[in-house]
């Protein structure tokens, strides 16, 4: 149970700052993450990893020669914002492109994915590597749908070694994907962790039992069984992981990982039995690791990870590295990195813009002001709707995001930005400050919409309609939600279709928008079926049936607010 | 809570074996501990550390170039046996003598101390270094009475670096003593750990409170207070440790240590505030460490350790090292150590012995056989007496120890050993197999007694009496108990005095022994006052008033048994 806290709100950032203070030899703190404090050869591929906090040494403890160039850290168990990912990546880029590695979770997929798009737009070649090692989370034929758990460590080790060896981005991406495809983990939980500021664990496992197939964010597992002796647990873990052994695979990097409160002596007892079983199955254990590599605060449990090696992977697994928590082989000769003056906090530079486009930016700023006012009034109601299915912070997040967006667009307008740049800046600010999935979605929505505008010319009605379609496409492509998943998409699709139809039918933007907003509102309300429908694909959807979706309601509210301003 | 167990009885040894299997590059398993698996220069001082298990990475995780040469591991939170310490030391000796380092606990002081005497008798120069860093356990003017907690790590780091640098045993001892004298720790506990096989923690701290002055064997602390925010906890720890800052001390090695279930992010949050406070107090932080270095299974808590550096200590603190858990500076070029064939399990070699002395050994073996029989009959009764004050395993331990001693002496007799060697072997076997303090005491008692005998000549009555005195002196000197402490000493002192008086007065050994045994039995029974006497110096004595002491009763039983055989 987390006992050492000043303010739960700032716990994750305080922990990261304290970490950077101990390991200044390895890392330098930037906003939202850490980058290597040692010089890196120009042109080297950068490996940037990350995810929520609470998993130390994942991910900041992996930064150093031979492994990661930087780590992005969100709040406890929450994805870092798109802006944080992008910011840390810019600080960690050395001209060779970036491999962006993270575990497969919706929030991370969204934020890292959007950040990658943004960085690509800036001319940085970014590849995405999503770790999918947890065999409990999807069947063998859907490997890429699995969650990432302790496999993060072995996959990132391979990626870091490949980049350190001077491989091209293509080659680093290729070998890391192969590593991920050959990495399999399975774990058990004996008890849940307690978040900073909470007094109760995220979950409990009934006394004398354990949960199979743990997650690392307080997910308890997929089924429970009675606790078994260490030898039997070794059998269970080994057999489950061995079940997906590729044909001919013999040599393996193996990691027995403790989640935080299952301690070293227990892991060593278990390791003896696991090593026996793996060796009996003809596995050659190559530099195995036993310890805490991906934790979940003070969660009780452990997992077994096997990365099946080939010759290239074995060389990379064994290659030297020197990070705060993991050192292998020869020492690296490092020098402090040159200071990048102000690389982090410099104000955005806006390119030249026409008067007409600046006028458009001012108009958009006015609209965002109205949205802030409307969301402020609706905050409590949105929170109430959200609390029926989620954690009730949707109204707060929307208001905070919209306020950040308005501040950003006001600043952009004051500094002469055109409509396209100003709206993009507003989106980035929303994503950075609101947090959570809805913050990322709204940041993406505004930035994508802005792509239909220009800084040279005024935007016309058709540009607005095109922007709506671009925003919808990106939200669906990067967010991954489909109509019927009970998200904002359920209201956004009919909105855009209605807008396009009305505008295509010759209506004015004002009238088309008004019609589309009414359709949108009706669709948002209709996300609440009167009777529960079971058997949907997404667990979240199952939890939230029976009332409207807060994200869809927010969208309708904003659409109606804008309709009143046009 | 410990959940991964096969058999609680073998938990510690299974954990050590599993550890050695992961870290074969660093260590080789020997019975009762691990030694470096890499070659060590001949003549280098060996640093051997140890204590109970359950503290990983203390102590096995410290073995490697630049730090320890070997680690001895007892059962969970229990001192290793004298024989284990001696055995591991023999495996780790490279001709330069041994610095034997351990935390200041009665069982360790006894077992390591007796082992040191035994090794010295074999011609190995051994120095004892007891770590005494815990400021909560004794006042500043009694530094050497303090317990050893996380200070173990920093003191052993200094010792290992000094030995690696090629310093003489004198010099290693001197600088390590200075390091210990300049090391101060203070900790807090939020909750107790759970022993393997138990379902309840060793102690609990009331919800919302913390215990100040923790121990690392499940000792909860010296007083409780409400949990404070991280910043306030930083103040409490820093000010307590700074209170004993030596005049002029400015540069310090600092360790913020987690006990097991107080996790990394919490430690980093705390570290930020501690670093602020120490820097504000003018302390230069030299390569500080934050993490798990001396744990107590899954105990919740942390401690702050400061080692005040001078120039020599700073060089040693910063010197390279490469252990399973702690690596600093340049890599070491190591080669596998040559295999010491059978160094561990070879049967004891007995020197030549006269027929007369062999006859004496046979006689002693017969007596030990009678002792085993008597202890077997009395096992339950001894356990019952012990359970009134202790954990009730005294009878079991005495029987196990005596059986091991009889097996050893039978083996020695069969291989032609003289009386002195045979009795010494019996003592060693007793200490090695019985465990606990009483096992160590009985092993010491027999071995010391044997010193009055010889392998060349038969022993006479006077030798037996001299042996009794030697045994008593060693038990008091190394065991540290005084008459009135309610231990075996309360019965042993009157026994030896009566034996000496009667023998000096011209009685036969048979008669003198009989008289002394009666005195002994009366004294043992008298360890049970009819009314409690409070205010004794030793807490254990306070707990055990009101019934006879099991150790004294055992002694009397054995004395009477022998009386019947003479």
CSV table of C-alpha atoms in Angstrom, one decimal, chain A residues 2-415:
chain,number,residue,atom,x,y,z
A,2,UNK,CA,1.3,3.4,-1.0
A,3,UNK,CA,2.1,5.3,2.2
A,4,UNK,CA,4.7,7.9,1.1
A,5,UNK,CA,2.8,10.7,-0.6
A,6,UNK,CA,2.6,14.4,-0.4
A,7,UNK,CA,-0.1,15.1,-3.0
A,8,UNK,CA,-1.6,12.2,-5.0
A,9,UNK,CA,-2.1,14.7,-7.9
A,10,UNK,CA,1.6,15.3,-8.3
A,11,UNK,CA,2.8,11.8,-7.1
A,12,UNK,CA,4.0,10.6,-10.5
A,13,UNK,CA,5.8,13.7,-11.5
A,14,UNK,CA,7.4,14.0,-8.0
A,15,UNK,CA,8.6,10.4,-8.3
A,16,UNK,CA,10.1,11.0,-11.8
A,17,UNK,CA,11.8,14.1,-10.5
A,18,UNK,CA,13.3,12.2,-7.6
A,19,UNK,CA,14.4,9.5,-9.9
A,20,UNK,CA,16.1,11.9,-12.2
A,21,UNK,CA,17.9,13.4,-9.2
A,22,UNK,CA,19.4,10.1,-8.2
A,23,UNK,CA,20.4,9.0,-11.7
A,24,UNK,CA,21.7,12.3,-13.2
A,25,UNK,CA,24.5,10.3,-14.5
A,26,UNK,CA,22.1,8.5,-16.8
A,27,UNK,CA,19.1,10.8,-17.3
A,28,UNK,CA,17.9,14.4,-17.6
A,29,UNK,CA,14.4,15.3,-16.6
A,30,UNK,CA,12.2,16.9,-19.3
A,31,UNK,CA,8.6,17.7,-18.9
A,32,UNK,CA,6.7,14.4,-18.9
A,33,UNK,CA,9.7,12.1,-19.1
A,34,UNK,CA,13.5,11.6,-19.0
A,35,UNK,CA,16.1,11.5,-21.8
A,36,UNK,CA,19.6,10.3,-21.7
A,37,UNK,CA,22.0,12.7,-20.0
A,38,UNK,CA,24.9,11.2,-22.0
A,39,UNK,CA,25.9,12.2,-25.5
A,40,UNK,CA,24.5,10.1,-28.3
A,41,UNK,CA,26.0,9.8,-31.8
A,42,UNK,CA,24.3,11.9,-34.4
A,43,UNK,CA,22.1,9.8,-36.7
A,44,UNK,CA,21.6,7.0,-34.1
A,45,UNK,CA,18.0,5.6,-34.1
A,46,UNK,CA,16.4,6.7,-30.9
A,47,UNK,CA,14.4,4.2,-28.9
A,48,UNK,CA,11.7,6.0,-26.9
A,49,UNK,CA,9.6,3.9,-24.5
A,50,UNK,CA,6.9,4.8,-22.1
A,51,UNK,CA,3.4,4.4,-20.6
A,52,UNK,CA,1.8,5.1,-17.3
A,53,UNK,CA,3.8,5.5,-14.1
A,54,UNK,CA,3.7,3.0,-11.2
A,55,UNK,CA,5.7,0.3,-13.1
A,56,UNK,CA,9.3,1.3,-12.1
A,57,UNK,CA,11.8,0.4,-13.4
A,58,UNK,CA,9.5,0.6,-16.4
A,59,UNK,CA,10.1,2.8,-18.1
A,60,UNK,CA,12.5,5.5,-16.8
A,61,UNK,CA,14.8,2.9,-15.4
A,62,UNK,CA,15.5,1.6,-18.9
A,63,UNK,CA,17.2,4.8,-20.1
A,64,UNK,CA,20.8,4.5,-20.9
A,65,UNK,CA,23.4,3.4,-23.4
A,66,UNK,CA,22.4,0.1,-25.0
A,67,UNK,CA,18.7,0.4,-24.1
A,68,UNK,CA,16.3,3.4,-24.3
A,69,UNK,CA,17.1,6.9,-25.3
A,70,UNK,CA,14.1,8.3,-23.4
A,71,UNK,CA,11.1,7.4,-21.4
A,72,UNK,CA,7.7,9.1,-21.3
A,73,UNK,CA,5.8,8.9,-18.0
A,74,UNK,CA,2.1,9.5,-17.6
A,75,UNK,CA,0.2,9.6,-14.3
A,76,UNK,CA,0.0,6.4,-12.3
A,77,UNK,CA,-1.4,3.7,-14.7
A,78,UNK,CA,-2.5,6.4,-17.2
A,79,UNK,CA,-1.1,7.0,-20.6
A,80,UNK,CA,1.1,10.0,-21.1
A,81,UNK,CA,-0.5,12.8,-23.2
A,82,UNK,CA,0.1,13.1,-26.9
A,83,UNK,CA,2.0,16.3,-26.3
A,84,UNK,CA,4.2,14.7,-23.6
A,85,UNK,CA,5.1,11.9,-26.0
A,86,UNK,CA,5.9,14.3,-28.8
A,87,UNK,CA,7.9,16.6,-26.5
A,88,UNK,CA,10.0,13.8,-25.1
A,89,UNK,CA,10.6,12.4,-28.6
A,90,UNK,CA,11.8,15.8,-29.9
A,91,UNK,CA,14.3,16.0,-27.0
A,92,UNK,CA,15.5,12.5,-27.7
A,93,UNK,CA,15.7,12.6,-31.5
A,94,UNK,CA,19.2,12.5,-32.9
A,95,UNK,CA,18.4,12.5,-36.6
A,96,UNK,CA,18.1,8.8,-37.1
A,97,UNK,CA,14.4,8.5,-36.5
A,98,UNK,CA,12.5,7.1,-33.6
A,99,UNK,CA,11.2,3.7,-32.6
A,100,UNK,CA,8.4,4.3,-30.2
A,101,UNK,CA,7.7,1.4,-27.9
A,102,UNK,CA,4.9,0.8,-25.5
A,103,UNK,CA,2.6,-1.8,-24.2
A,104,UNK,CA,-0.7,-2.5,-26.0
A,105,UNK,CA,-3.3,-0.4,-24.1
A,106,UNK,CA,-6.0,1.8,-25.7
A,107,UNK,CA,-4.8,5.0,-24.1
A,108,UNK,CA,-1.2,4.4,-25.1
A,109,UNK,CA,-2.1,3.3,-28.6
A,110,UNK,CA,-4.0,6.5,-29.0
A,111,UNK,CA,-1.6,9.0,-27.5
A,112,UNK,CA,1.6,7.5,-28.9
A,113,UNK,CA,-0.1,7.0,-32.2
A,114,UNK,CA,-1.2,10.6,-32.5
A,115,UNK,CA,2.2,11.8,-31.3
A,116,UNK,CA,3.8,9.8,-34.0
A,117,UNK,CA,1.6,11.4,-36.7
A,118,UNK,CA,2.5,14.8,-35.3
A,119,UNK,CA,6.2,14.1,-35.3
A,120,UNK,CA,6.0,12.6,-38.8
A,121,UNK,CA,4.4,15.9,-39.9
A,122,UNK,CA,7.4,17.6,-38.5
A,123,UNK,CA,9.7,15.5,-40.6
A,124,UNK,CA,10.8,12.9,-38.0
A,125,UNK,CA,10.5,9.3,-39.1
A,126,UNK,CA,8.7,7.5,-36.3
A,127,UNK,CA,7.8,3.8,-36.1
A,128,UNK,CA,5.4,2.3,-33.6
A,129,UNK,CA,6.2,-0.9,-31.8
A,130,UNK,CA,3.4,-2.1,-29.6
A,131,UNK,CA,4.4,-4.9,-27.1
A,132,UNK,CA,1.8,-7.7,-27.0
A,133,UNK,CA,3.3,-10.5,-24.9
A,134,UNK,CA,0.5,-11.4,-22.5
A,135,UNK,CA,-0.9,-14.8,-23.6
A,136,UNK,CA,-3.8,-14.5,-21.2
A,137,UNK,CA,-5.3,-11.5,-22.9
A,138,UNK,CA,-6.0,-12.9,-26.4
A,139,UNK,CA,-5.7,-16.3,-28.2
A,140,UNK,CA,-2.5,-17.3,-30.0
A,141,UNK,CA,-3.9,-16.4,-33.5
A,142,UNK,CA,-4.5,-12.8,-32.3
A,143,UNK,CA,-1.0,-12.1,-30.9
A,144,UNK,CA,-1.2,-8.5,-31.9
A,145,UNK,CA,-4.3,-7.9,-29.8
A,146,UNK,CA,-2.6,-9.0,-26.6
A,147,UNK,CA,-1.6,-6.6,-23.8
A,148,UNK,CA,1.9,-5.8,-23.0
A,149,UNK,CA,3.2,-6.8,-19.6
A,150,UNK,CA,6.7,-7.7,-18.5
A,151,UNK,CA,7.6,-8.5,-22.1
A,152,UNK,CA,8.2,-4.8,-22.4
A,153,UNK,CA,11.6,-5.3,-20.8
A,154,UNK,CA,13.0,-7.9,-23.1
A,155,UNK,CA,11.5,-6.4,-26.3
A,156,UNK,CA,12.9,-2.9,-25.4
A,157,UNK,CA,16.3,-4.5,-24.6
A,158,UNK,CA,16.5,-5.9,-28.1
A,159,UNK,CA,15.4,-2.6,-29.6
A,160,UNK,CA,17.9,-0.6,-27.6
A,161,UNK,CA,20.8,-2.9,-28.5
A,162,UNK,CA,19.8,-2.8,-32.2
A,163,UNK,CA,19.8,1.0,-32.2
A,164,UNK,CA,23.1,1.1,-30.2
A,165,UNK,CA,24.6,-1.2,-32.8
A,166,UNK,CA,24.0,1.4,-35.4
A,167,UNK,CA,21.2,-0.4,-37.3
A,168,UNK,CA,18.9,1.7,-39.5
A,169,UNK,CA,15.4,2.5,-38.4
A,170,UNK,CA,14.0,0.0,-40.8
A,171,UNK,CA,16.3,-2.7,-39.4
A,172,UNK,CA,15.6,-1.7,-35.7
A,173,UNK,CA,11.9,-1.9,-36.4
A,174,UNK,CA,12.1,-5.2,-38.1
A,175,UNK,CA,14.2,-7.0,-35.4
A,176,UNK,CA,12.1,-5.5,-32.6
A,177,UNK,CA,8.9,-6.7,-34.3
A,178,UNK,CA,10.4,-10.1,-34.5
A,179,UNK,CA,11.3,-10.0,-30.9
A,180,UNK,CA,7.8,-9.1,-29.9
A,181,UNK,CA,6.4,-11.8,-32.1
A,182,UNK,CA,8.6,-14.3,-30.2
A,183,UNK,CA,7.8,-13.0,-26.7
A,184,UNK,CA,5.3,-14.7,-24.5
A,185,UNK,CA,4.3,-13.9,-20.9
A,186,UNK,CA,2.0,-15.3,-18.3
A,187,UNK,CA,1.5,-14.2,-14.8
A,188,UNK,CA,-0.4,-14.7,-11.5
A,189,UNK,CA,-1.6,-12.2,-9.0
A,190,UNK,CA,-2.0,-12.8,-5.2
A,191,UNK,CA,-3.2,-9.3,-4.4
A,192,UNK,CA,-3.8,-5.8,-5.8
A,193,UNK,CA,-1.8,-2.6,-5.4
A,194,UNK,CA,-3.1,0.5,-3.7
A,195,UNK,CA,-2.9,3.8,-5.6
A,196,UNK,CA,-1.3,6.8,-3.9
A,197,UNK,CA,-4.0,8.5,-1.8
A,198,UNK,CA,-6.2,5.5,-1.7
A,199,UNK,CA,-6.7,3.3,1.3
A,200,UNK,CA,-8.0,0.2,-0.4
A,201,UNK,CA,-6.3,-1.9,-3.0
A,202,UNK,CA,-7.5,-1.8,-6.6
A,203,UNK,CA,-8.6,-5.4,-6.2
A,204,UNK,CA,-8.3,-8.2,-3.7
A,205,UNK,CA,-7.9,-11.9,-4.3
A,206,UNK,CA,-9.8,-14.2,-1.9
A,207,UNK,CA,-7.6,-15.6,0.8
A,208,UNK,CA,-5.8,-18.7,-0.3
A,209,UNK,CA,-6.4,-18.1,-4.0
A,210,UNK,CA,-4.5,-16.5,-6.8
A,211,UNK,CA,-5.7,-14.9,-10.1
A,212,UNK,CA,-4.3,-16.2,-13.3
A,213,UNK,CA,-3.5,-13.9,-16.2
A,214,UNK,CA,-2.8,-10.7,-14.3
A,215,UNK,CA,-2.6,-7.3,-15.8
A,216,UNK,CA,-0.2,-4.6,-14.6
A,217,UNK,CA,-2.7,-1.8,-14.0
A,218,UNK,CA,-4.6,-3.4,-11.3
A,219,UNK,CA,-6.4,-5.9,-13.6
A,220,UNK,CA,-6.8,-8.9,-11.3
A,221,UNK,CA,-6.7,-11.7,-13.9
A,222,UNK,CA,-8.9,-13.8,-16.0
A,223,UNK,CA,-9.8,-16.6,-13.5
A,224,UNK,CA,-9.0,-17.6,-9.9
A,225,UNK,CA,-7.7,-20.8,-8.5
A,226,UNK,CA,-6.4,-22.0,-5.1
A,227,UNK,CA,-2.8,-21.0,-4.4
A,228,UNK,CA,-0.5,-23.9,-5.3
A,229,UNK,CA,3.0,-24.8,-4.0
A,230,UNK,CA,6.0,-23.2,-5.8
A,231,UNK,CA,6.8,-26.3,-7.8
A,232,UNK,CA,3.2,-26.5,-9.1
A,233,UNK,CA,3.2,-22.7,-9.9
A,234,UNK,CA,6.4,-23.2,-11.8
A,235,UNK,CA,4.6,-25.9,-13.9
A,236,UNK,CA,1.6,-23.7,-14.5
A,237,UNK,CA,3.7,-20.8,-15.7
A,238,UNK,CA,6.1,-22.8,-17.7
A,239,UNK,CA,3.6,-25.0,-19.5
A,240,UNK,CA,1.4,-22.0,-20.4
A,241,UNK,CA,4.3,-20.1,-21.9
A,242,UNK,CA,5.8,-23.1,-23.6
A,243,UNK,CA,2.5,-23.8,-25.3
A,244,UNK,CA,3.3,-21.2,-27.9
A,245,UNK,CA,6.9,-22.2,-28.5
A,246,UNK,CA,7.8,-21.7,-32.1
A,247,UNK,CA,8.9,-24.8,-34.1
A,248,UNK,CA,12.6,-25.4,-33.6
A,249,UNK,CA,13.0,-22.7,-30.9
A,250,UNK,CA,15.5,-23.8,-28.3
A,251,UNK,CA,17.4,-20.9,-26.9
A,252,UNK,CA,15.5,-18.3,-24.9
A,253,UNK,CA,15.9,-15.1,-22.9
A,254,UNK,CA,13.8,-15.7,-19.8
A,255,UNK,CA,12.5,-13.2,-17.3
A,256,UNK,CA,10.8,-14.1,-14.0
A,257,UNK,CA,9.3,-10.7,-13.0
A,258,UNK,CA,8.0,-9.7,-9.6
A,259,UNK,CA,5.1,-7.2,-9.5
A,260,UNK,CA,6.3,-5.4,-6.4
A,261,UNK,CA,5.4,-7.1,-3.2
A,262,UNK,CA,6.2,-10.7,-4.2
A,263,UNK,CA,9.8,-10.6,-3.0
A,264,UNK,CA,13.1,-11.7,-4.2
A,265,UNK,CA,13.4,-14.9,-2.1
A,266,UNK,CA,10.1,-16.1,-3.4
A,267,UNK,CA,11.1,-15.4,-6.9
A,268,UNK,CA,14.3,-17.3,-6.4
A,269,UNK,CA,12.5,-20.3,-4.9
A,270,UNK,CA,10.2,-20.3,-7.9
A,271,UNK,CA,13.0,-19.8,-10.3
A,272,UNK,CA,14.7,-23.0,-9.2
A,273,UNK,CA,11.6,-25.0,-10.2
A,274,UNK,CA,11.0,-23.0,-13.4
A,275,UNK,CA,14.6,-23.5,-14.6
A,276,UNK,CA,14.2,-27.3,-13.9
A,277,UNK,CA,11.1,-27.4,-16.0
A,278,UNK,CA,12.4,-25.3,-18.9
A,279,UNK,CA,15.6,-27.3,-19.1
A,280,UNK,CA,13.7,-30.5,-19.0
A,281,UNK,CA,11.7,-29.2,-22.0
A,282,UNK,CA,15.0,-28.7,-23.8
A,283,UNK,CA,15.2,-24.9,-23.4
A,284,UNK,CA,18.7,-23.3,-23.2
A,285,UNK,CA,18.4,-20.5,-20.7
A,286,UNK,CA,20.4,-17.5,-22.0
A,287,UNK,CA,21.2,-14.9,-19.4
A,288,UNK,CA,17.9,-15.2,-17.5
A,289,UNK,CA,16.8,-12.4,-15.2
A,290,UNK,CA,14.9,-12.7,-12.0
A,291,UNK,CA,13.7,-9.6,-10.2
A,292,UNK,CA,11.5,-6.6,-10.5
A,293,UNK,CA,11.6,-5.2,-14.0
A,294,UNK,CA,8.0,-4.2,-14.6
A,295,UNK,CA,6.1,-3.6,-11.4
A,296,UNK,CA,2.6,-2.5,-10.5
A,297,UNK,CA,3.2,-0.5,-7.4
A,298,UNK,CA,3.0,-2.9,-4.5
A,299,UNK,CA,1.0,-5.6,-6.3
A,300,UNK,CA,1.6,-9.2,-5.2
A,301,UNK,CA,2.3,-11.5,-8.1
A,302,UNK,CA,4.8,-12.5,-10.7
A,303,UNK,CA,5.0,-13.4,-14.4
A,304,UNK,CA,7.2,-15.5,-16.6
A,305,UNK,CA,8.4,-14.2,-19.9
A,306,UNK,CA,10.1,-16.1,-22.7
A,307,UNK,CA,11.7,-14.5,-25.7
A,308,UNK,CA,12.7,-17.2,-28.2
A,309,UNK,CA,16.0,-16.3,-29.6
A,310,UNK,CA,17.6,-16.6,-33.0
A,311,UNK,CA,21.2,-15.7,-33.6
A,312,UNK,CA,20.5,-12.0,-34.2
A,313,UNK,CA,18.2,-11.7,-31.2
A,314,UNK,CA,20.6,-13.5,-28.9
A,315,UNK,CA,23.3,-11.1,-29.8
A,316,UNK,CA,21.1,-8.1,-29.0
A,317,UNK,CA,19.8,-9.7,-25.8
A,318,UNK,CA,23.4,-10.2,-24.6
A,319,UNK,CA,24.7,-6.9,-25.8
A,320,UNK,CA,26.1,-4.4,-23.2
A,321,UNK,CA,23.8,-1.9,-21.7
A,322,UNK,CA,24.0,0.5,-18.8
A,323,UNK,CA,20.8,1.8,-17.3
A,324,UNK,CA,19.9,2.8,-13.8
A,325,UNK,CA,18.6,-0.7,-13.1
A,326,UNK,CA,20.1,-3.0,-15.6
A,327,UNK,CA,23.7,-3.2,-16.6
A,328,UNK,CA,25.3,-5.8,-18.8
A,329,UNK,CA,28.8,-6.3,-20.2
A,330,UNK,CA,31.5,-3.8,-20.8
A,331,UNK,CA,31.1,-0.3,-19.4
A,332,UNK,CA,30.2,2.4,-21.9
A,333,UNK,CA,32.5,5.4,-22.2
A,334,UNK,CA,30.0,8.3,-22.0
A,335,UNK,CA,30.2,12.0,-21.9
A,336,UNK,CA,27.5,14.4,-20.7
A,337,UNK,CA,25.2,15.4,-23.5
A,338,UNK,CA,25.4,18.9,-24.7
A,339,UNK,CA,22.7,21.1,-23.2
A,340,UNK,CA,19.9,21.8,-25.6
A,341,UNK,CA,19.1,25.4,-24.6
A,342,UNK,CA,15.4,25.9,-24.2
A,343,UNK,CA,14.6,22.9,-26.4
A,344,UNK,CA,11.9,22.1,-24.1
A,345,UNK,CA,10.0,25.2,-23.1
A,346,UNK,CA,10.4,27.4,-26.1
A,347,UNK,CA,7.2,29.1,-27.2
A,348,UNK,CA,5.7,27.7,-30.5
A,349,UNK,CA,6.8,29.6,-33.5
A,350,UNK,CA,4.0,30.4,-35.9
A,351,UNK,CA,4.7,30.8,-39.6
A,352,UNK,CA,3.5,33.8,-41.6
A,353,UNK,CA,-0.3,34.1,-42.0
A,354,UNK,CA,-2.6,36.2,-44.2
A,355,UNK,CA,-5.0,38.7,-42.6
A,356,UNK,CA,-7.9,36.7,-43.8
A,357,UNK,CA,-6.6,33.5,-42.1
A,358,UNK,CA,-5.9,35.5,-38.9
A,359,UNK,CA,-9.5,36.7,-38.9
A,360,UNK,CA,-10.5,33.1,-39.1
A,361,UNK,CA,-8.4,32.3,-36.2
A,362,UNK,CA,-10.0,35.0,-34.1
A,363,UNK,CA,-13.4,33.6,-35.1
A,364,UNK,CA,-12.4,30.1,-33.9
A,365,UNK,CA,-11.1,31.6,-30.7
A,366,UNK,CA,-14.5,33.2,-30.1
A,367,UNK,CA,-16.2,29.9,-30.7
A,368,UNK,CA,-13.8,28.1,-28.3
A,369,UNK,CA,-14.6,30.7,-25.7
A,370,UNK,CA,-18.3,29.8,-26.0
A,371,UNK,CA,-17.5,26.1,-25.8
A,372,UNK,CA,-15.6,26.7,-22.5
A,373,UNK,CA,-18.6,28.6,-21.1
A,374,UNK,CA,-20.9,25.8,-22.1
A,375,UNK,CA,-18.7,23.1,-20.7
A,376,UNK,CA,-18.3,25.0,-17.5
A,377,UNK,CA,-22.1,25.0,-17.0
A,378,UNK,CA,-22.4,21.4,-18.0
A,379,UNK,CA,-19.5,20.1,-15.9
A,380,UNK,CA,-21.5,18.6,-13.1
A,381,UNK,CA,-24.0,17.0,-15.4
A,382,UNK,CA,-21.4,15.5,-17.6
A,383,UNK,CA,-19.7,14.1,-14.5
A,384,UNK,CA,-22.9,12.6,-13.3
A,385,UNK,CA,-23.4,10.8,-16.6
A,386,UNK,CA,-19.9,9.6,-16.7
A,387,UNK,CA,-20.0,8.3,-13.1
A,388,UNK,CA,-22.7,5.8,-14.1
A,389,UNK,CA,-20.1,3.9,-16.1
A,390,UNK,CA,-16.7,5.5,-15.5
A,391,UNK,CA,-14.9,7.4,-12.8
A,392,UNK,CA,-17.0,10.5,-13.1
A,393,UNK,CA,-14.2,12.9,-14.2
A,394,UNK,CA,-15.4,13.5,-17.8
A,395,UNK,CA,-16.9,16.9,-17.1
A,396,UNK,CA,-13.8,18.1,-15.3
A,397,UNK,CA,-11.5,16.8,-18.0
A,398,UNK,CA,-13.5,18.4,-20.8
A,399,UNK,CA,-13.6,21.8,-19.0
A,400,UNK,CA,-9.9,21.6,-18.3
A,401,UNK,CA,-9.1,20.7,-21.9
A,402,UNK,CA,-11.3,23.3,-23.4
A,403,UNK,CA,-9.8,26.0,-21.1
A,404,UNK,CA,-6.3,25.0,-22.1
A,405,UNK,CA,-7.3,25.1,-25.8
A,406,UNK,CA,-8.9,28.5,-25.4
A,407,UNK,CA,-5.7,29.9,-23.7
A,408,UNK,CA,-3.6,28.4,-26.5
A,409,UNK,CA,-5.7,29.8,-29.3
A,410,UNK,CA,-5.8,33.2,-27.6
A,411,UNK,CA,-2.1,33.2,-27.4
A,412,UNK,CA,-1.8,32.1,-31.0
A,413,UNK,CA,-4.1,34.8,-32.1
A,414,UNK,CA,-2.1,37.4,-30.1
A,415,UNK,CA,1.1,36.2,-31.9
